[in-house]
Amino acid sequence: MTRAARAVASPHVICIDDFRPLARRRLPRPVFDYLDGGADGEFTLRENCRVFDDVTFRPRHAVAVGNCDLRTRVLGLDLSFPALLAPVGYSRLMHPDGEAGAARAAGAAGTAYILSTISGHRVEDVKAASSGPVFYQLYLMGGREASEAIIERARVAGCAALVVTIDTPVAGLRERDFRNGMKELMSGNLLEKIPFLPQMIARPRWIVSFLRDGGLSKLPNVVIPGKGPMELVDVSKALASSTVTWEDLKWIRNLWGGPLVIKGVLTAEDARRAVDEGAAAIVVSNHGGRQLDGVAASLRALPEVVAAVNGQIEVLMDGGVRRGSDIVKAICLGARAVLCGRAYAYGLSAAGYAGVVRALEILRADVERTLRLLGCSSVAALDRSYVDVPKTW
Ligand SMILES: Cc1cc2nc3c(=O)[nH]c(=O)nc-3n(C[C@H](O)[C@H](O)[C@H](O)COP(=O)(O)O)c2cc1C
């Protein structure tokens, strides 16, 4: 066992929440807060996790569950258990293993990895690192030509689906990032950086690994014609002019030609529109509470969306998933599978690849134990009868 794997083995890490203090200890504050924080007052961020407590289980006791089947199918792909890895921007800042390490861990666990546009590793390398399916998450950054180029690269690399995030017409106001000087730290102007540098110097181990990895990388998957890969400092500005509209989805769908997933649906109206526009799946998501603060927790929005879609396409969800029991609750309420963001990103930050492997191991064991305790022998057999929701839902 490697040193990193030992650091995240039991009894140091028993549940996902155990990764958070380890990540906090290893990362400089601006990087930790970028990962951990949400928009504005962080109401939606907190609510995403809390709302799982409102849903309670209705177990069938005295049932012998023999082999427990955790498999599920998403977009025709067999996954060993119903959790995919969500796109998490700047993963390579969290650990040099970055997106390639996370994808490798996903493949080893028999599930899919979704690569963010805002990534430090090339889509080709991430795809090659994983033995499982890789999806590409698209922001329309850097103009149409840059987007067309990456859609083609993702296709040639063998990505199994294109995930278009529609909740980011502008980056949410992440107050912690402003306080920590995230923009100044990325800007390259030494004078502006100076007030914020002590937070970085406080984590020498991270600094060494970051510098060994080559320092701040550009975005190798956003290549602007005539200019080359986009600089990280340009990301916020680029996001603000990258709104995806339903009209854009038409050309994206034609260009891509494969399964299209719409991420960031919270209402029946958008769900029906996504069906009409030919999406193969949608992700009920509020971006982990990082965009519009004050929207409903994802789990709370899930039943409305599931009802609107009426089985026409697959419904995934993300937001607040920290335990296998959360995954089971989401499936009982109609999700085909969930995406995990911070649940694996804390692990990545704490111990790189080994941390993601451990996070997935914990979630998988949780799902199996929950099914056995529920008296249900497969993920496919989960339904609404296994949970109670508040009368007001
Ligand atoms: C640090 C961080 C970066 C993220 N970057 C992206 C991104 O680049 N694209 C995207 O569609 N979603 C992004 N998300 C949102 C996740 O894909 C996902 O919706 C969210 O993390 C789910 O909530 P959870 O963290 O509670 O699991 C990011 C989330 C985090 C925490």
Coordinates of C-alpha atoms and ligand atoms in Angstrom, one line a residue:
M1 CA 0.0 0.0 0.0
T2 CA 1.3 3.5 -0.9
R3 CA 1.8 6.2 1.7
A4 CA -1.2 8.1 0.3
A5 CA -3.4 5.0 0.4
R6 CA -2.4 4.3 4.0
A7 CA -3.3 7.9 5.0
V8 CA -6.8 7.5 3.8
A9 CA -7.3 3.8 4.9
S10 CA -9.6 2.9 7.8
P11 CA -9.6 4.0 10.6
H12 CA -8.4 7.4 9.4
V13 CA -11.1 7.7 6.9
I14 CA -14.4 5.8 7.4
C15 CA -16.8 8.1 5.7
I16 CA -16.6 10.9 3.1
D17 CA -16.7 13.6 5.7
D18 CA -13.4 12.3 7.1
F19 CA -11.7 13.4 3.9
R20 CA -12.6 17.1 4.4
P21 CA -10.2 17.9 7.3
L22 CA -7.4 16.0 5.4
A23 CA -8.0 18.1 2.3
R24 CA -8.1 21.3 4.4
R25 CA -4.7 20.3 6.0
R26 CA -3.0 19.7 2.7
L27 CA -4.5 22.5 0.5
P28 CA -3.7 26.2 0.8
R29 CA -6.8 28.0 2.0
P30 CA -7.8 29.6 -1.4
V31 CA -7.7 26.2 -3.1
F32 CA -9.6 24.4 -0.2
D33 CA -12.3 27.2 -0.2
Y34 CA -12.6 27.0 -3.9
L35 CA -13.5 23.4 -3.6
D36 CA -15.5 23.6 -0.4
G37 CA -17.4 26.8 -0.9
G38 CA -20.6 27.9 -2.6
A39 CA -22.2 31.0 -3.9
D40 CA -23.4 34.0 -1.8
G41 CA -24.6 33.0 1.6
E42 CA -24.2 29.3 0.8
F43 CA -27.9 28.5 1.6
T44 CA -28.2 26.0 -1.3
L45 CA -24.8 24.5 -0.6
R46 CA -26.0 23.6 3.0
E47 CA -29.5 22.7 1.9
N48 CA -28.2 20.2 -0.7
C49 CA -26.8 18.0 2.1
R50 CA -29.4 18.7 4.7
V51 CA -32.4 17.8 2.6
F52 CA -31.3 14.1 2.5
D53 CA -32.3 14.0 6.2
D54 CA -35.9 14.9 5.3
V55 CA -36.2 11.6 3.4
T56 CA -36.5 8.5 5.6
F57 CA -36.3 4.8 4.7
R58 CA -39.0 2.2 4.9
P59 CA -37.1 -1.1 5.2
R60 CA -38.4 -4.6 4.6
H61 CA -37.0 -6.6 7.4
A62 CA -36.5 -10.4 7.7
V63 CA -35.6 -10.6 4.0
A64 CA -32.7 -12.7 2.9
V65 CA -30.7 -10.6 0.4
G66 CA -28.3 -13.0 -1.3
N67 CA -26.1 -11.4 -4.0
C68 CA -26.7 -7.7 -4.0
D69 CA -26.7 -6.3 -7.5
L70 CA -25.4 -2.7 -7.6
R71 CA -25.1 -2.4 -11.3
T72 CA -27.0 0.2 -13.4
R73 CA -27.0 1.3 -17.0
V74 CA -26.5 5.0 -17.9
L75 CA -26.8 5.9 -21.6
G76 CA -26.5 2.2 -22.4
L77 CA -23.3 1.9 -20.5
D78 CA -22.9 -0.7 -17.7
L79 CA -21.7 0.9 -14.5
S80 CA -20.7 -1.3 -11.5
F81 CA -22.6 1.0 -9.1
P82 CA -24.9 4.0 -9.6
A83 CA -22.5 6.9 -9.0
L84 CA -20.5 8.8 -11.7
L85 CA -17.8 11.4 -11.0
A86 CA -19.0 14.9 -11.7
P87 CA -17.0 17.5 -13.6
V88 CA -14.8 19.4 -11.1
G89 CA -12.9 22.3 -12.6
Y90 CA -9.2 22.9 -11.6
S91 CA -8.8 19.4 -10.2
R92 CA -5.1 19.5 -11.1
L93 CA -4.7 22.4 -8.6
M94 CA -6.1 20.1 -5.9
H95 CA -3.5 17.4 -6.7
P96 CA -1.1 16.7 -9.5
D97 CA -2.9 13.5 -10.2
G98 CA -5.8 15.8 -11.2
E99 CA -8.4 14.8 -13.8
A100 CA -6.3 11.8 -15.1
G101 CA -6.0 10.4 -11.6
A102 CA -9.7 10.8 -10.9
A103 CA -10.7 9.2 -14.2
R104 CA -8.3 6.3 -13.6
A105 CA -10.0 5.7 -10.2
A106 CA -13.4 5.9 -11.7
G107 CA -12.5 3.3 -14.3
A108 CA -11.0 1.0 -11.7
A109 CA -14.3 1.2 -9.8
G110 CA -16.2 0.4 -12.9
T111 CA -17.9 3.8 -13.3
A112 CA -17.7 6.9 -15.5
Y113 CA -15.8 10.1 -15.2
I114 CA -17.0 13.5 -16.5
L115 CA -14.1 15.8 -17.5
S116 CA -14.7 19.5 -17.0
T117 CA -13.8 22.0 -19.7
I118 CA -11.8 23.8 -17.0
S119 CA -9.2 21.0 -16.6
G120 CA -5.5 20.8 -16.5
H121 CA -5.1 17.5 -18.4
R122 CA -5.8 16.9 -22.1
V123 CA -9.0 15.1 -22.9
E124 CA -7.0 12.5 -24.8
D125 CA -4.8 11.8 -21.8
V126 CA -7.8 11.6 -19.4
K127 CA -9.6 9.1 -21.7
A128 CA -6.4 7.0 -22.0
A129 CA -6.0 7.0 -18.2
S130 CA -9.3 5.4 -17.6
S131 CA -10.5 1.8 -18.3
G132 CA -14.1 3.1 -18.0
P133 CA -16.3 5.6 -19.9
V134 CA -15.3 9.2 -20.0
F135 CA -17.8 12.0 -20.8
Y136 CA -16.8 15.5 -21.7
Q137 CA -18.4 18.5 -20.0
L138 CA -18.7 21.5 -22.3
Y139 CA -18.7 25.2 -21.5
L140 CA -18.8 27.3 -24.7
M141 CA -15.6 29.1 -23.7
G142 CA -13.1 30.7 -26.1
G143 CA -15.6 31.1 -29.0
R144 CA -17.3 28.8 -31.4
E145 CA -14.2 27.6 -33.2
A146 CA -12.6 26.5 -29.9
S147 CA -15.8 24.7 -28.9
E148 CA -16.0 23.0 -32.3
A149 CA -12.4 21.9 -32.0
I150 CA -12.9 20.3 -28.5
I151 CA -16.1 18.6 -29.5
E152 CA -14.3 17.0 -32.3
R153 CA -11.3 16.1 -30.1
A154 CA -13.7 14.6 -27.5
R155 CA -15.3 12.5 -30.2
V156 CA -12.1 11.2 -31.6
A157 CA -10.7 10.5 -28.1
G158 CA -13.7 8.2 -27.6
C159 CA -15.8 10.2 -25.1
A160 CA -19.1 8.4 -24.6
A161 CA -21.3 11.5 -24.0
L162 CA -21.2 15.3 -24.2
V163 CA -22.5 17.0 -21.0
V164 CA -23.6 20.6 -21.6
T165 CA -23.9 22.6 -18.4
I166 CA -26.6 25.2 -18.7
D167 CA -26.6 26.9 -15.3
T168 CA -23.5 29.0 -15.8
P169 CA -24.3 32.2 -17.9
V170 CA -21.8 33.8 -15.5
A171 CA -19.8 32.4 -12.6
G172 CA -21.7 32.5 -9.2
L173 CA -20.4 34.9 -6.6
R174 CA -18.2 32.7 -4.5
E175 CA -17.5 35.1 -1.6
R176 CA -14.7 33.0 -0.2
D177 CA -12.8 33.2 -3.5
F178 CA -12.9 37.0 -3.4
R179 CA -11.7 37.1 0.2
N180 CA -8.9 34.7 -0.5
G181 CA -7.7 36.7 -3.5
M182 CA -8.2 33.8 -5.9
K183 CA -8.3 36.2 -8.9
E184 CA -5.1 38.0 -7.8
L185 CA -3.3 34.8 -7.2
M186 CA -4.1 33.6 -10.7
S187 CA -3.4 37.0 -12.3
G188 CA 0.3 36.9 -12.5
N189 CA 0.9 40.4 -11.1
L190 CA 3.3 40.0 -8.2
L191 CA 2.3 43.2 -6.4
E192 CA -1.4 42.2 -6.4
K193 CA -0.5 38.7 -5.2
I194 CA 1.6 39.6 -2.2
P195 CA -1.2 40.2 0.4
F196 CA -2.5 36.7 -0.4
L197 CA 0.7 34.7 -0.6
P198 CA 1.1 33.8 3.2
Q199 CA -1.9 31.5 2.8
M200 CA -0.1 29.6 0.1
I201 CA 3.2 29.5 1.9
A202 CA 1.5 28.0 4.9
R203 CA 1.2 24.7 2.8
P204 CA 4.8 24.0 1.7
R205 CA 4.0 20.4 0.8
W206 CA 1.3 21.5 -1.6
I207 CA 3.6 24.2 -3.1
V208 CA 6.3 21.6 -3.8
S209 CA 3.9 19.3 -5.5
F210 CA 2.3 22.1 -7.5
L211 CA 5.7 23.4 -8.7
R212 CA 6.9 19.9 -9.6
D213 CA 3.7 19.6 -11.7
G214 CA 4.7 22.7 -13.6
G215 CA 2.8 25.4 -11.7
L216 CA -0.4 27.0 -13.1
S217 CA -1.3 25.1 -16.3
K218 CA -3.3 26.6 -19.1
L219 CA -6.5 25.0 -20.3
P220 CA -5.3 22.3 -22.8
N221 CA -8.9 21.7 -23.9
V222 CA -9.8 25.3 -24.7
V223 CA -7.5 26.1 -27.6
I224 CA -8.2 29.5 -29.1
P225 CA -7.4 29.8 -32.8
G226 CA -4.2 31.8 -33.3
K227 CA -3.6 32.1 -29.6
G228 CA -3.3 28.6 -28.1
P229 CA -4.6 27.2 -24.8
M230 CA -6.6 29.6 -22.7
E231 CA -4.9 31.1 -19.6
L232 CA -6.6 30.3 -16.2
V233 CA -6.8 34.0 -15.4
D234 CA -9.1 34.4 -18.4
V235 CA -11.7 31.8 -17.3
S236 CA -14.1 34.0 -15.3
K237 CA -14.3 36.5 -18.2
A238 CA -14.7 33.7 -20.7
L239 CA -17.5 32.1 -18.6
A240 CA -19.4 35.4 -18.6
S241 CA -19.7 35.3 -22.4
S242 CA -20.3 31.6 -22.8
T243 CA -24.1 31.3 -22.1
V244 CA -25.5 28.2 -23.7
T245 CA -28.9 28.7 -25.2
W246 CA -31.4 26.2 -26.4
E247 CA -30.6 27.4 -29.9
D248 CA -26.9 26.6 -29.4
L249 CA -27.9 23.1 -28.3
K250 CA -29.1 22.4 -31.9
W251 CA -25.7 23.0 -33.5
I252 CA -23.9 21.3 -30.6
R253 CA -26.1 18.2 -31.0
N254 CA -25.6 18.1 -34.8
L255 CA -21.8 18.5 -34.4
W256 CA -21.5 15.9 -31.7
G257 CA -23.7 13.3 -33.1
G258 CA -23.6 11.2 -29.9
P259 CA -25.6 11.2 -26.6
L260 CA -26.1 14.7 -25.2
V261 CA -26.6 15.3 -21.5
I262 CA -28.0 18.6 -20.2
K263 CA -26.7 19.4 -16.7
G264 CA -28.3 22.0 -14.5
V265 CA -32.0 21.3 -14.8
L266 CA -34.1 22.3 -11.8
T267 CA -37.7 22.7 -13.1
A268 CA -40.3 20.7 -15.1
E269 CA -40.2 23.5 -17.8
D270 CA -36.5 23.0 -18.5
A271 CA -36.8 19.2 -18.2
R272 CA -39.5 19.1 -20.9
R273 CA -37.5 21.5 -23.1
A274 CA -34.4 19.2 -22.8
V275 CA -36.6 16.3 -23.9
D276 CA -37.8 18.3 -26.9
E277 CA -34.3 19.3 -27.8
G278 CA -33.2 15.6 -28.0
A279 CA -31.2 15.2 -24.9
A280 CA -30.5 11.6 -24.0
A281 CA -30.3 12.4 -20.3
I282 CA -30.5 15.4 -17.9
V283 CA -28.8 16.1 -14.6
V284 CA -30.9 17.7 -11.9
S285 CA -28.2 20.0 -10.5
N286 CA -27.7 23.4 -8.9
H287 CA -23.9 23.1 -9.5
G288 CA -23.3 22.1 -5.9
G289 CA -24.7 25.4 -4.6
R290 CA -22.0 27.3 -6.6
Q291 CA -24.3 29.2 -9.0
L292 CA -27.7 30.8 -8.1
D293 CA -27.9 30.7 -4.3
G294 CA -31.5 30.2 -3.0
V295 CA -32.6 27.6 -5.5
A296 CA -34.0 24.4 -4.1
A297 CA -31.7 21.5 -3.1
S298 CA -31.3 19.1 -6.0
L299 CA -33.0 16.2 -4.2
R300 CA -36.0 18.5 -3.6
A301 CA -36.2 19.4 -7.3
L302 CA -35.8 15.8 -8.4
P303 CA -39.5 14.5 -8.1
E304 CA -40.8 17.4 -10.1
V305 CA -38.3 16.8 -12.9
V306 CA -38.8 13.0 -12.8
A307 CA -42.6 13.5 -13.2
A308 CA -42.1 16.0 -16.1
V309 CA -39.8 13.7 -18.0
N310 CA -42.2 10.8 -17.5
G311 CA -39.6 8.1 -18.4
Q312 CA -38.8 9.6 -21.8
I313 CA -35.1 10.1 -21.0
E314 CA -32.7 9.3 -18.1
V315 CA -32.7 11.5 -15.1
L316 CA -29.4 11.8 -13.1
M317 CA -28.9 14.1 -10.1
D318 CA -26.1 15.7 -8.2
G319 CA -25.6 17.9 -5.1
G320 CA -24.9 17.0 -1.5
V321 CA -24.2 13.3 -2.0
R322 CA -21.9 12.3 0.8
R323 CA -23.1 8.8 1.7
G324 CA -24.2 5.7 -0.1
S325 CA -27.6 6.1 1.6
D326 CA -27.9 9.5 -0.2
I327 CA -27.4 7.7 -3.5
V328 CA -30.1 5.1 -2.6
K329 CA -32.5 7.9 -1.6
A330 CA -32.0 9.7 -4.9
I331 CA -32.6 6.5 -6.8
C332 CA -35.8 5.8 -4.8
L333 CA -37.0 9.2 -5.9
G334 CA -36.4 8.4 -9.6
A335 CA -32.8 9.1 -10.4
R336 CA -31.0 6.6 -12.6
A337 CA -27.7 7.4 -10.9
V338 CA -26.0 10.3 -9.1
L339 CA -23.0 12.4 -9.8
C340 CA -20.6 13.0 -7.0
G341 CA -18.5 16.2 -6.9
R342 CA -16.9 17.1 -3.6
A343 CA -17.3 13.5 -2.3
Y344 CA -14.4 12.5 -4.5
A345 CA -12.7 15.9 -4.8
Y346 CA -12.0 16.0 -1.1
G347 CA -10.4 12.5 -1.5
L348 CA -8.4 13.7 -4.5
S349 CA -7.2 16.7 -2.5
A350 CA -6.2 14.6 0.4
A351 CA -4.4 11.8 -1.4
G352 CA -4.6 12.0 -5.1
Y353 CA -5.6 8.9 -7.0
A354 CA -5.6 6.8 -3.8
G355 CA -8.0 9.2 -2.2
V356 CA -10.5 8.9 -5.1
V357 CA -10.2 5.1 -5.0
R358 CA -11.0 5.2 -1.3
A359 CA -13.9 7.6 -1.7
L360 CA -15.5 5.3 -4.3
E361 CA -14.8 2.2 -2.1
I362 CA -16.6 3.9 0.8
L363 CA -19.6 4.9 -1.3
R364 CA -19.9 1.5 -2.9
A365 CA -19.8 -0.3 0.4
D366 CA -22.4 2.2 1.8
V367 CA -24.8 1.5 -1.1
E368 CA -24.5 -2.3 -0.7
R369 CA -25.0 -2.1 3.1
T370 CA -28.0 0.2 2.7
L371 CA -29.6 -2.2 0.2
R372 CA -29.1 -5.1 2.6
L373 CA -30.5 -3.2 5.5
L374 CA -33.5 -2.2 3.3
G375 CA -34.1 -5.8 2.3
C376 CA -33.7 -5.0 -1.3
S377 CA -31.5 -7.1 -3.5
S378 CA -30.7 -4.7 -6.4
V379 CA -30.4 -1.1 -7.3
A380 CA -32.8 -1.8 -10.2
A381 CA -35.5 -2.8 -7.7
L382 CA -35.4 0.4 -5.6
D383 CA -38.5 2.6 -5.9
R384 CA -40.5 5.1 -4.0
S385 CA -41.9 2.4 -1.7
Y386 CA -38.6 2.3 0.2
V387 CA -38.7 6.0 1.3
D388 CA -41.0 8.4 3.0
V389 CA -40.9 12.1 2.0
P390 CA -42.5 15.0 3.9
K391 CA -46.2 15.6 3.1
T392 CA -45.4 19.1 1.7
W393 CA -43.2 17.6 -1.1
Ligands
LIG1 C1 -14.6 22.7 -7.1 C2 -15.8 22.4 -8.1 C3 -15.6 22.7 -9.4 C4 -16.7 22.4 -10.3 N1 -16.5 22.7 -11.6 C5 -17.5 22.4 -12.5 C6 -17.3 22.5 -13.9 O1 -16.2 22.9 -14.3 N2 -18.4 22.2 -14.7 C7 -19.6 21.8 -14.2 O2 -20.5 21.5 -15.0 N3 -19.8 21.6 -12.9 C8 -18.8 21.9 -12.0 N4 -19.0 21.7 -10.7 C9 -20.3 21.2 -10.2 C10 -20.2 19.7 -10.1 O3 -20.1 19.1 -11.4 C11 -21.4 19.1 -9.4 O4 -22.6 19.6 -10.0 C12 -21.5 19.4 -7.9 O5 -20.2 19.4 -7.4 C13 -22.4 18.5 -7.2 O6 -22.4 18.8 -5.8 P1 -21.6 18.1 -4.7 O7 -20.2 18.7 -4.8 O8 -22.3 18.4 -3.5 O9 -21.5 16.6 -5.0 C14 -17.9 21.9 -9.8 C15 -18.0 21.6 -8.4 C16 -17.0 21.9 -7.6 C17 -17.2 21.5 -6.1

